[in-house]
Every structure is written in C-alpha cells, then in structure tokens.
C-alpha cells in the first residue's frame, strides 16, 4: 500500500469526522428549537388556559430536518466504519511486512 493510499484513508476518516461534528451542531440547534417550542414555560401556561391541538407546520419542518440530519449521520457512521476496516487492514499489512523483514535482518547478522 502506497503513501498515497494511506493519505486517502486518513483524509476520508478526517472528512467524515468533520461531517459528523457539523451535523451534530446543526442537529443540536434544531433539537434545542424543538424542545424550546414544545416545553417552554410560556407554552405550559398557554396549554393550561386553552387546549391547542392545531398542527404546527414550522415544528413539522424542523422535525423533518432533524430526521434528515440523523440519516446523514448514519451514512457518516457507515463511512467511518469502512475507513476503520481499511485502517485495520493497513495495520495488519504493516505488521506482516515488519514480521517478514525481521528474519531477513537476523540472517544478515
């Protein structure tokens, strides 16, 4: 495996970690909005005064966006797992190379 392939594996893992962090931040912002909308003290007071059963389109859109972010994060996990498999294979290849070179070095002594 060449240096170029190793860099490709590492850059893929690095890119996916950045994607994960970005999706986490986006998801947190949306989740905070949803929680604020559903569980705010003002909303509790309004619910006590009157029952509010109307459909909230904005809340629905935020929930859909959050679901899309979770799907993206699932894809990132799959890509990171693939990168981890490649890294394990690379480590095994390096170990094999080192073990193959040790007998050659001991024969030269």
mmCIF file of C-alpha atoms in Angstrom:
data_model
loop_
_atom_site.group_PDB
_atom_site.id
_atom_site.type_symbol
_atom_site.label_atom_id
_atom_site.label_comp_id
_atom_site.label_asym_id
_atom_site.label_seq_id
_atom_site.Cartn_x
_atom_site.Cartn_y
_atom_site.Cartn_z
ATOM 1 C CA UNK A 1 0.000 0.000 0.000
ATOM 2 C CA UNK A 2 1.454 3.305 -1.029
ATOM 3 C CA UNK A 3 1.708 6.530 0.927
ATOM 4 C CA UNK A 4 -0.972 7.992 -1.345
ATOM 5 C CA UNK A 5 -3.459 5.285 -0.344
ATOM 6 C CA UNK A 6 -2.694 5.793 3.356
ATOM 7 C CA UNK A 7 -3.312 9.531 2.999
ATOM 8 C CA UNK A 8 -6.562 8.785 1.177
ATOM 9 C CA UNK A 9 -7.794 6.596 4.065
ATOM 10 C CA UNK A 10 -6.774 9.181 6.658
ATOM 11 C CA UNK A 11 -8.336 12.063 4.767
ATOM 12 C CA UNK A 12 -11.561 10.095 4.379
ATOM 13 C CA UNK A 13 -11.751 9.467 8.127
ATOM 14 C CA UNK A 14 -10.877 13.098 8.845
ATOM 15 C CA UNK A 15 -13.522 14.378 6.419
ATOM 16 C CA UNK A 16 -16.162 12.129 7.956
ATOM 17 C CA UNK A 17 -15.306 13.351 11.447
ATOM 18 C CA UNK A 18 -15.802 16.931 10.268
ATOM 19 C CA UNK A 19 -19.140 15.953 8.692
ATOM 20 C CA UNK A 20 -20.158 14.337 12.000
ATOM 21 C CA UNK A 21 -19.270 17.439 14.011
ATOM 22 C CA UNK A 22 -21.152 19.713 11.611
ATOM 23 C CA UNK A 23 -24.245 17.503 11.634
ATOM 24 C CA UNK A 24 -24.092 17.293 15.441
ATOM 25 C CA UNK A 25 -24.041 21.076 15.753
ATOM 26 C CA UNK A 26 -26.858 21.522 13.241
ATOM 27 C CA UNK A 27 -28.899 18.833 14.960
ATOM 28 C CA UNK A 28 -28.370 20.385 18.387
ATOM 29 C CA UNK A 29 -29.587 23.767 17.172
ATOM 30 C CA UNK A 30 -32.723 22.233 15.698
ATOM 31 C CA UNK A 31 -33.316 19.992 18.713
ATOM 32 C CA UNK A 32 -32.967 22.970 21.059
ATOM 33 C CA UNK A 33 -35.524 24.845 18.968
ATOM 34 C CA UNK A 34 -37.942 21.912 19.049
ATOM 35 C CA UNK A 35 -37.534 21.465 22.805
ATOM 36 C CA UNK A 36 -37.990 25.183 23.359
ATOM 37 C CA UNK A 37 -41.107 25.218 21.248
ATOM 38 C CA UNK A 38 -42.642 22.186 22.952
ATOM 39 C CA UNK A 39 -41.510 22.573 26.536
ATOM 40 C CA UNK A 40 -41.187 26.271 27.200
ATOM 41 C CA UNK A 41 -42.779 27.733 30.330
ATOM 42 C CA UNK A 42 -44.863 30.042 28.182
ATOM 43 C CA UNK A 43 -46.241 27.071 26.255
ATOM 44 C CA UNK A 44 -47.143 25.342 29.524
ATOM 45 C CA UNK A 45 -49.083 28.400 30.619
ATOM 46 C CA UNK A 46 -50.876 28.596 27.268
ATOM 47 C CA UNK A 47 -51.782 24.907 27.441
ATOM 48 C CA UNK A 48 -53.321 25.418 30.871
ATOM 49 C CA UNK A 49 -55.524 28.233 29.551
ATOM 50 C CA UNK A 50 -56.699 26.510 26.408
ATOM 51 C CA UNK A 51 -56.099 23.250 24.586
ATOM 52 C CA UNK A 52 -54.063 23.891 21.452
ATOM 53 C CA UNK A 53 -54.455 20.989 19.038
ATOM 54 C CA UNK A 54 -53.518 22.699 15.770
ATOM 55 C CA UNK A 55 -50.792 21.352 13.502
ATOM 56 C CA UNK A 56 -47.573 23.360 13.705
ATOM 57 C CA UNK A 57 -46.064 23.408 10.202
ATOM 58 C CA UNK A 58 -42.805 25.035 11.322
ATOM 59 C CA UNK A 59 -42.295 22.408 14.013
ATOM 60 C CA UNK A 60 -43.013 19.667 11.491
ATOM 61 C CA UNK A 61 -40.394 21.084 9.091
ATOM 62 C CA UNK A 62 -37.819 21.211 11.906
ATOM 63 C CA UNK A 63 -38.569 17.581 12.812
ATOM 64 C CA UNK A 64 -38.138 16.545 9.172
ATOM 65 C CA UNK A 65 -34.849 18.434 9.018
ATOM 66 C CA UNK A 66 -33.688 16.693 12.184
ATOM 67 C CA UNK A 67 -34.632 13.315 10.695
ATOM 68 C CA UNK A 68 -32.597 14.150 7.566
ATOM 69 C CA UNK A 69 -29.604 15.092 9.712
ATOM 70 C CA UNK A 70 -29.878 11.771 11.550
ATOM 71 C CA UNK A 71 -29.902 9.951 8.197
ATOM 72 C CA UNK A 72 -26.767 11.846 7.162
ATOM 73 C CA UNK A 73 -25.124 10.925 10.453
ATOM 74 C CA UNK A 74 -25.950 7.249 9.855
ATOM 75 C CA UNK A 75 -24.222 7.478 6.482
ATOM 76 C CA UNK A 76 -21.190 9.089 8.122
ATOM 77 C CA UNK A 77 -21.035 6.256 10.667
ATOM 78 C CA UNK A 78 -21.035 3.728 7.827
ATOM 79 C CA UNK A 79 -18.223 5.619 6.073
ATOM 80 C CA UNK A 80 -16.192 5.820 9.292
ATOM 81 C CA UNK A 81 -16.651 2.069 9.822
ATOM 82 C CA UNK A 82 -15.400 1.479 6.271
ATOM 83 C CA UNK A 83 -12.388 3.685 6.974
ATOM 84 C CA UNK A 84 -11.752 1.780 10.195
ATOM 85 C CA UNK A 85 -11.821 -1.528 8.292
ATOM 86 C CA UNK A 86 -9.302 -0.161 5.803
ATOM 87 C CA UNK A 87 -7.090 1.119 8.634
ATOM 88 C CA UNK A 88 -7.175 -2.285 10.347
ATOM 89 C CA UNK A 89 -6.194 -3.925 7.052
ATOM 90 C CA UNK A 90 -3.376 -1.428 6.669
ATOM 91 C CA UNK A 91 -2.153 -2.132 10.205
ATOM 92 C CA UNK A 92 -2.170 -5.871 9.534
ATOM 93 C CA UNK A 93 -0.263 -5.317 6.315
ATOM 94 C CA UNK A 94 2.358 -3.247 8.158
ATOM 95 C CA UNK A 95 2.662 -5.900 10.881
ATOM 96 C CA UNK A 96 3.104 -8.583 8.236
ATOM 97 C CA UNK A 97 5.735 -6.521 6.465
ATOM 98 C CA UNK A 98 7.649 -5.981 9.716
ATOM 99 C CA UNK A 99 7.484 -9.670 10.627
ATOM 100 C CA UNK A 100 8.695 -10.645 7.140
ATOM 101 C CA UNK A 101 11.642 -8.253 7.394
ATOM 102 C CA UNK A 102 12.755 -9.422 10.857
ATOM 103 C CA UNK A 103 14.003 -12.846 9.659
ATOM 104 C CA UNK A 104 15.940 -11.125 6.855
ATOM 105 C CA UNK A 105 17.590 -8.779 9.317
ATOM 106 C CA UNK A 106 18.567 -11.614 11.672
ATOM 107 C CA UNK A 107 20.055 -13.622 8.776
ATOM 108 C CA UNK A 108 22.328 -10.725 7.843
ATOM 109 C CA UNK A 109 23.877 -10.569 11.323
#
